[in-house]
mmCIF file of C-alpha atoms and ligand atoms in Angstrom:
data_model
loop_
_atom_site.group_PDB
_atom_site.id
_atom_site.type_symbol
_atom_site.label_atom_id
_atom_site.label_comp_id
_atom_site.label_asym_id
_atom_site.label_seq_id
_atom_site.Cartn_x
_atom_site.Cartn_y
_atom_site.Cartn_z
ATOM 1 C CA UNK A 269 9.530 6.460 12.931
ATOM 2 C CA UNK A 270 9.155 8.844 9.882
ATOM 3 C CA UNK A 271 7.710 8.016 6.493
ATOM 4 C CA UNK A 272 9.239 9.259 3.361
ATOM 5 C CA UNK A 273 7.280 8.775 0.138
ATOM 6 C CA UNK A 274 9.595 8.048 -2.861
ATOM 7 C CA UNK A 275 8.007 8.358 -6.418
ATOM 8 C CA UNK A 276 8.905 5.536 -8.672
ATOM 9 C CA UNK A 277 8.376 4.554 -12.318
ATOM 10 C CA UNK A 278 5.097 6.207 -13.605
ATOM 11 C CA UNK A 279 2.680 6.197 -10.689
ATOM 12 C CA UNK A 280 4.233 3.910 -8.075
ATOM 13 C CA UNK A 281 5.087 4.912 -4.576
ATOM 14 C CA UNK A 282 7.889 3.241 -2.498
ATOM 15 C CA UNK A 283 8.077 4.151 1.094
ATOM 16 C CA UNK A 284 10.993 4.503 3.486
ATOM 17 C CA UNK A 285 10.294 3.933 7.191
ATOM 18 C CA UNK A 286 13.107 5.778 8.830
ATOM 19 C CA UNK A 287 14.350 5.296 12.395
ATOM 20 C CA UNK A 288 16.080 8.513 13.225
ATOM 21 C CA UNK A 289 17.506 7.179 16.353
ATOM 22 C CA UNK A 290 20.041 5.089 14.410
ATOM 23 C CA UNK A 291 19.806 6.351 10.873
ATOM 24 C CA UNK A 292 18.484 3.141 9.592
ATOM 25 C CA UNK A 293 15.412 2.307 7.405
ATOM 26 C CA UNK A 294 13.041 -0.165 5.753
ATOM 27 C CA UNK A 295 11.802 0.254 2.183
ATOM 28 C CA UNK A 296 8.282 -0.919 1.254
ATOM 29 C CA UNK A 297 7.982 -2.058 -2.366
ATOM 30 C CA UNK A 298 11.023 -0.699 -3.970
ATOM 31 C CA UNK A 299 9.831 -0.395 -7.651
ATOM 32 C CA UNK A 300 13.386 0.597 -8.814
ATOM 33 C CA UNK A 301 16.588 1.206 -7.069
ATOM 34 C CA UNK A 302 17.797 4.582 -8.252
ATOM 35 C CA UNK A 303 15.290 6.936 -6.565
ATOM 36 C CA UNK A 304 15.744 5.071 -3.139
ATOM 37 C CA UNK A 305 19.527 5.006 -3.454
ATOM 38 C CA UNK A 306 19.638 8.743 -4.187
ATOM 39 C CA UNK A 307 17.475 9.535 -1.028
ATOM 40 C CA UNK A 308 19.467 7.307 1.268
ATOM 41 C CA UNK A 309 22.886 8.490 0.075
ATOM 42 C CA UNK A 310 21.825 12.083 0.451
ATOM 43 C CA UNK A 311 20.624 11.667 3.970
ATOM 44 C CA UNK A 312 23.270 9.060 4.994
ATOM 45 C CA UNK A 313 20.808 6.482 5.936
ATOM 46 C CA UNK A 314 21.454 2.769 5.850
ATOM 47 C CA UNK A 315 18.739 0.383 4.345
ATOM 48 C CA UNK A 316 18.322 -2.478 6.636
ATOM 49 C CA UNK A 317 15.266 -4.202 5.402
ATOM 50 C CA UNK A 318 13.211 -4.489 2.231
ATOM 51 C CA UNK A 319 9.572 -5.255 2.717
ATOM 52 C CA UNK A 320 7.352 -6.521 -0.141
ATOM 53 C CA UNK A 321 3.651 -6.595 -0.338
ATOM 54 C CA UNK A 322 3.645 -8.927 -3.353
ATOM 55 C CA UNK A 323 5.719 -10.081 -6.109
ATOM 56 C CA UNK A 324 4.637 -7.849 -9.148
ATOM 57 C CA UNK A 325 7.657 -6.327 -10.709
ATOM 58 C CA UNK A 326 6.684 -2.768 -9.971
ATOM 59 C CA UNK A 327 6.965 -3.645 -6.277
ATOM 60 C CA UNK A 328 10.074 -5.851 -6.120
ATOM 61 C CA UNK A 329 12.104 -4.320 -9.154
ATOM 62 C CA UNK A 330 14.725 -2.730 -6.803
ATOM 63 C CA UNK A 331 15.130 -5.804 -4.484
ATOM 64 C CA UNK A 332 18.279 -7.228 -6.064
ATOM 65 C CA UNK A 333 20.285 -3.984 -6.479
ATOM 66 C CA UNK A 334 19.488 -2.719 -2.989
ATOM 67 C CA UNK A 335 20.097 -5.896 -1.379
ATOM 68 C CA UNK A 336 23.591 -6.041 -2.968
ATOM 69 C CA UNK A 337 24.438 -2.545 -2.120
ATOM 70 C CA UNK A 338 23.283 -2.356 1.448
ATOM 71 C CA UNK A 339 23.241 -6.084 2.448
ATOM 72 C CA UNK A 340 19.596 -5.591 3.235
ATOM 73 C CA UNK A 341 17.340 -8.276 4.310
ATOM 74 C CA UNK A 342 14.364 -9.078 2.141
ATOM 75 C CA UNK A 343 11.078 -9.805 3.922
ATOM 76 C CA UNK A 344 8.094 -11.181 2.320
ATOM 77 C CA UNK A 345 5.187 -13.820 2.366
ATOM 78 C CA UNK A 346 6.172 -17.424 2.707
ATOM 79 C CA UNK A 347 3.783 -18.372 -0.063
ATOM 80 C CA UNK A 348 5.692 -16.261 -2.475
ATOM 81 C CA UNK A 349 9.193 -17.412 -1.696
ATOM 82 C CA UNK A 350 9.733 -18.445 -5.279
ATOM 83 C CA UNK A 351 8.423 -15.230 -6.717
ATOM 84 C CA UNK A 352 10.016 -12.451 -4.434
ATOM 85 C CA UNK A 353 13.606 -11.789 -5.623
ATOM 86 C CA UNK A 354 16.319 -12.293 -2.881
ATOM 87 C CA UNK A 355 13.684 -13.192 -0.217
ATOM 88 C CA UNK A 356 15.437 -13.901 3.192
ATOM 89 C CA UNK A 357 12.631 -13.804 5.857
ATOM 90 C CA UNK A 358 9.435 -15.826 5.218
ATOM 91 C CA UNK A 359 6.295 -14.402 6.804
ATOM 92 C CA UNK A 360 3.156 -15.971 7.871
ATOM 93 C CA UNK A 361 -0.335 -14.520 8.194
ATOM 94 C CA UNK A 362 -1.103 -12.815 11.600
ATOM 95 C CA UNK A 363 2.585 -12.952 12.399
ATOM 96 C CA UNK A 364 4.324 -9.964 14.157
ATOM 97 C CA UNK A 365 7.541 -9.097 12.434
ATOM 98 C CA UNK A 366 9.965 -7.458 14.687
ATOM 99 C CA UNK A 367 13.543 -6.158 13.799
ATOM 100 C CA UNK A 368 15.553 -3.614 15.802
ATOM 101 C CA UNK A 369 12.875 -0.851 16.406
ATOM 102 C CA UNK A 370 10.702 -1.910 13.571
ATOM 103 C CA UNK A 371 7.474 -3.773 14.377
ATOM 104 C CA UNK A 372 4.541 -4.755 12.346
ATOM 105 C CA UNK A 373 1.754 -7.215 12.107
ATOM 106 C CA UNK A 374 1.482 -9.331 8.917
ATOM 107 C CA UNK A 375 -1.929 -9.656 7.353
ATOM 108 C CA UNK A 376 -2.400 -12.055 4.447
ATOM 109 C CA UNK A 377 -4.971 -10.193 2.053
ATOM 110 C CA UNK A 378 -5.218 -12.172 -1.042
ATOM 111 C CA UNK A 379 -7.181 -11.101 -4.214
ATOM 112 C CA UNK A 380 -4.886 -8.981 -6.258
ATOM 113 C CA UNK A 381 -2.392 -11.848 -5.992
ATOM 114 C CA UNK A 382 -2.676 -15.000 -4.047
ATOM 115 C CA UNK A 383 0.304 -14.046 -1.699
ATOM 116 C CA UNK A 384 -0.502 -10.368 -1.121
ATOM 117 C CA UNK A 385 0.230 -9.195 2.399
ATOM 118 C CA UNK A 386 -0.042 -5.836 4.218
ATOM 119 C CA UNK A 387 2.310 -4.506 6.821
ATOM 120 C CA UNK A 388 0.440 -3.024 9.703
ATOM 121 C CA UNK A 389 2.743 -0.795 11.967
ATOM 122 C CA UNK A 390 0.184 -0.768 14.842
ATOM 123 C CA UNK A 391 2.155 1.299 17.296
ATOM 124 C CA UNK A 392 2.569 4.046 14.721
ATOM 125 C CA UNK A 393 -1.053 3.308 13.288
ATOM 126 C CA UNK A 394 0.239 2.935 9.607
ATOM 127 C CA UNK A 395 -0.553 0.360 7.153
ATOM 128 C CA UNK A 396 1.042 -0.451 3.791
ATOM 129 C CA UNK A 397 -1.534 -1.838 1.641
ATOM 130 C CA UNK A 398 0.312 -2.449 -1.679
ATOM 131 C CA UNK A 399 -2.218 -3.074 -4.605
ATOM 132 C CA UNK A 400 -5.100 -4.180 -2.287
ATOM 133 C CA UNK A 401 -6.520 -0.987 -0.891
ATOM 134 C CA UNK A 402 -5.972 2.159 -2.819
ATOM 135 C CA UNK A 403 -7.147 5.594 -1.933
ATOM 136 C CA UNK A 404 -10.788 5.614 -3.283
ATOM 137 C CA UNK A 405 -10.140 2.282 -4.889
ATOM 138 C CA UNK A 406 -9.063 -1.318 -4.675
ATOM 139 C CA UNK A 407 -6.633 -3.492 -6.747
ATOM 140 C CA UNK A 408 -7.652 -5.581 -9.707
ATOM 141 C CA UNK A 409 -8.270 -9.081 -9.080
ATOM 142 C CA UNK A 410 -5.519 -11.068 -10.854
ATOM 143 C CA UNK A 411 -5.067 -14.269 -8.907
ATOM 144 C CA UNK A 412 -8.084 -14.593 -6.513
ATOM 145 C CA UNK A 413 -11.814 -14.178 -6.407
ATOM 146 C CA UNK A 414 -14.072 -11.211 -5.680
ATOM 147 C CA UNK A 415 -14.949 -13.009 -2.495
ATOM 148 C CA UNK A 416 -11.366 -13.153 -1.369
ATOM 149 C CA UNK A 417 -10.803 -9.414 -2.106
ATOM 150 C CA UNK A 418 -13.909 -8.434 -0.371
ATOM 151 C CA UNK A 419 -12.708 -10.522 2.778
ATOM 152 C CA UNK A 420 -9.403 -8.969 2.533
ATOM 153 C CA UNK A 421 -10.526 -5.502 2.528
ATOM 154 C CA UNK A 422 -12.899 -6.227 5.473
ATOM 155 C CA UNK A 423 -9.851 -7.238 7.526
ATOM 156 C CA UNK A 424 -8.484 -3.716 6.912
ATOM 157 C CA UNK A 425 -11.917 -2.045 7.593
ATOM 158 C CA UNK A 426 -11.900 -3.001 11.242
ATOM 159 C CA UNK A 427 -8.568 -1.370 12.153
ATOM 160 C CA UNK A 428 -8.520 1.990 14.140
ATOM 161 C CA UNK A 429 -9.981 4.808 12.036
ATOM 162 C CA UNK A 430 -7.203 7.035 12.524
ATOM 163 C CA UNK A 431 -4.854 4.452 10.716
ATOM 164 C CA UNK A 432 -2.925 6.070 7.872
ATOM 165 C CA UNK A 433 -3.118 4.238 4.469
ATOM 166 C CA UNK A 434 -0.031 4.009 2.405
ATOM 167 C CA UNK A 435 -0.824 2.289 -0.991
ATOM 168 C CA UNK A 436 1.340 1.330 -3.918
ATOM 169 C CA UNK A 437 0.119 3.737 -6.615
ATOM 170 C CA UNK A 438 -1.053 7.348 -7.242
ATOM 171 C CA UNK A 439 -4.425 6.313 -8.628
ATOM 172 C CA UNK A 440 -6.465 8.461 -6.484
ATOM 173 C CA UNK A 441 -7.965 10.918 -9.080
ATOM 174 C CA UNK A 442 -8.929 8.271 -11.489
ATOM 175 C CA UNK A 443 -10.571 6.362 -8.665
ATOM 176 C CA UNK A 444 -12.308 9.444 -7.454
ATOM 177 C CA UNK A 445 -13.960 9.830 -10.951
ATOM 178 C CA UNK A 446 -15.405 6.324 -10.516
ATOM 179 C CA UNK A 447 -16.591 6.931 -7.035
ATOM 180 C CA UNK A 448 -18.250 10.145 -7.972
ATOM 181 C CA UNK A 449 -20.063 8.528 -10.916
ATOM 182 C CA UNK A 450 -21.636 5.764 -8.702
ATOM 183 C CA UNK A 451 -21.856 7.708 -5.390
ATOM 184 C CA UNK A 452 -22.754 11.379 -6.443
ATOM 185 C CA UNK A 453 -24.694 12.406 -3.373
ATOM 186 C CA UNK A 454 -21.793 11.556 -0.954
ATOM 187 C CA UNK A 455 -20.754 14.795 0.652
ATOM 188 C CA UNK A 456 -17.638 13.437 2.268
ATOM 189 C CA UNK A 457 -16.538 12.243 -1.113
ATOM 190 C CA UNK A 458 -16.999 15.690 -2.613
ATOM 191 C CA UNK A 459 -14.749 17.073 0.138
ATOM 192 C CA UNK A 460 -12.202 14.446 -0.343
ATOM 193 C CA UNK A 461 -12.174 15.203 -4.113
ATOM 194 C CA UNK A 462 -11.553 18.875 -3.494
ATOM 195 C CA UNK A 463 -8.685 18.133 -1.237
ATOM 196 C CA UNK A 464 -6.823 15.633 -3.637
ATOM 197 C CA UNK A 465 -7.347 17.956 -6.656
ATOM 198 C CA UNK A 466 -5.668 20.577 -4.621
ATOM 199 C CA UNK A 467 -2.878 18.359 -3.551
ATOM 200 C CA UNK A 468 -2.266 17.121 -7.146
ATOM 201 C CA UNK A 469 -2.307 20.681 -8.575
ATOM 202 C CA UNK A 470 0.586 21.411 -6.064
ATOM 203 C CA UNK A 471 2.519 18.374 -6.939
ATOM 204 C CA UNK A 472 1.966 16.679 -3.574
ATOM 205 C CA UNK A 473 1.027 12.978 -3.319
ATOM 206 C CA UNK A 474 -2.584 12.300 -2.198
ATOM 207 C CA UNK A 475 -1.057 9.643 0.132
ATOM 208 C CA UNK A 476 -1.417 8.821 2.969
ATOM 209 C CA UNK A 477 -5.076 8.753 3.277
ATOM 210 C CA UNK A 478 -6.747 7.649 6.506
ATOM 211 C CA UNK A 479 -9.009 4.724 7.093
ATOM 212 C CA UNK A 480 -11.683 7.166 8.276
ATOM 213 C CA UNK A 481 -11.706 8.895 5.000
ATOM 214 C CA UNK A 482 -11.800 5.685 2.996
ATOM 215 C CA UNK A 483 -14.600 4.140 5.012
ATOM 216 C CA UNK A 484 -16.514 7.453 4.136
ATOM 217 C CA UNK A 485 -15.630 7.865 0.541
ATOM 218 C CA UNK A 486 -14.119 4.592 -0.995
ATOM 219 C CA UNK A 487 -17.005 3.052 -2.698
ATOM 220 C CA UNK A 488 -15.358 -0.443 -2.505
ATOM 221 C CA UNK A 489 -15.294 -0.170 1.194
ATOM 222 C CA UNK A 490 -18.848 1.044 1.290
ATOM 223 C CA UNK A 491 -20.092 -2.208 -0.529
ATOM 224 C CA UNK A 492 -21.879 -4.260 2.086
ATOM 225 C CA UNK A 493 -21.794 -7.575 0.511
ATOM 226 C CA UNK A 494 -19.842 -9.485 -2.066
ATOM 227 C CA UNK A 495 -22.507 -9.160 -4.628
ATOM 228 C CA UNK A 496 -22.442 -5.419 -4.773
ATOM 229 C CA UNK A 497 -18.723 -5.414 -4.404
ATOM 230 C CA UNK A 498 -18.377 -7.752 -7.313
ATOM 231 C CA UNK A 499 -20.616 -5.494 -9.400
ATOM 232 C CA UNK A 500 -18.521 -2.405 -8.669
ATOM 233 C CA UNK A 501 -15.297 -4.282 -9.451
ATOM 234 C CA UNK A 502 -16.704 -5.425 -12.852
ATOM 235 C CA UNK A 503 -17.773 -1.815 -13.637
ATOM 236 C CA UNK A 504 -14.391 -0.481 -12.598
ATOM 237 C CA UNK A 505 -12.563 -2.984 -14.761
ATOM 238 C CA UNK A 506 -14.221 -1.468 -17.785
ATOM 239 C CA UNK A 507 -14.259 2.221 -16.669
HETATM 240 ZN ZN1 LIG B 39 0.495 -5.403 -8.204
HETATM 241 FE FE1 LIG B 40 1.492 -2.367 -8.499
#
């Protein structure tokens, strides 16, 4: 399996998970159809599955056109069956979703939205975290509570440290500014910021991050209890 990062809209990332053994792919959170189609047509790859982390338009905007063009199967959380356009396969928490050579564990991680899930490709040690865990940040809480979000992040925290994190947006630099403000003595964070500044200067995405880096540098993952997490989330909402 090979991951291709596709920039969409202003600062969204969609991801193609490509199986080179049969030229097929899944797309995670297609914000819009065109950039995905351009890539697939160029490389002659067939889009078999559309995986959605949650129902927000910047994560499902390409569902209908892509499904129509490739007859792809749309896969999402069962609780969001009314909100995910074109949904075919309804997933449950802790389920293993397996199709052809693709295999991922589904984790229900509410907070940003009530039906948010992530796709953990445990064999490849990759996780698609949507708008729940960002590099150096976490999603805004729209439909849940701080406590739910804190619990959801804790589910991700216990995965193997070398797990690669693929999130829904390029928010890393702005997130870094917030982390630096409230965690200014963190040497690992300094190193990470140097790295991402270099990447962005060269026009390279700061994604994927790794769980190890996030545990060392992401102030929201470093919060030890709901109370301190909530305080950070409030500060960030007004940052
Ligand atoms: Zn969202
Ligand atoms: Fe989003």
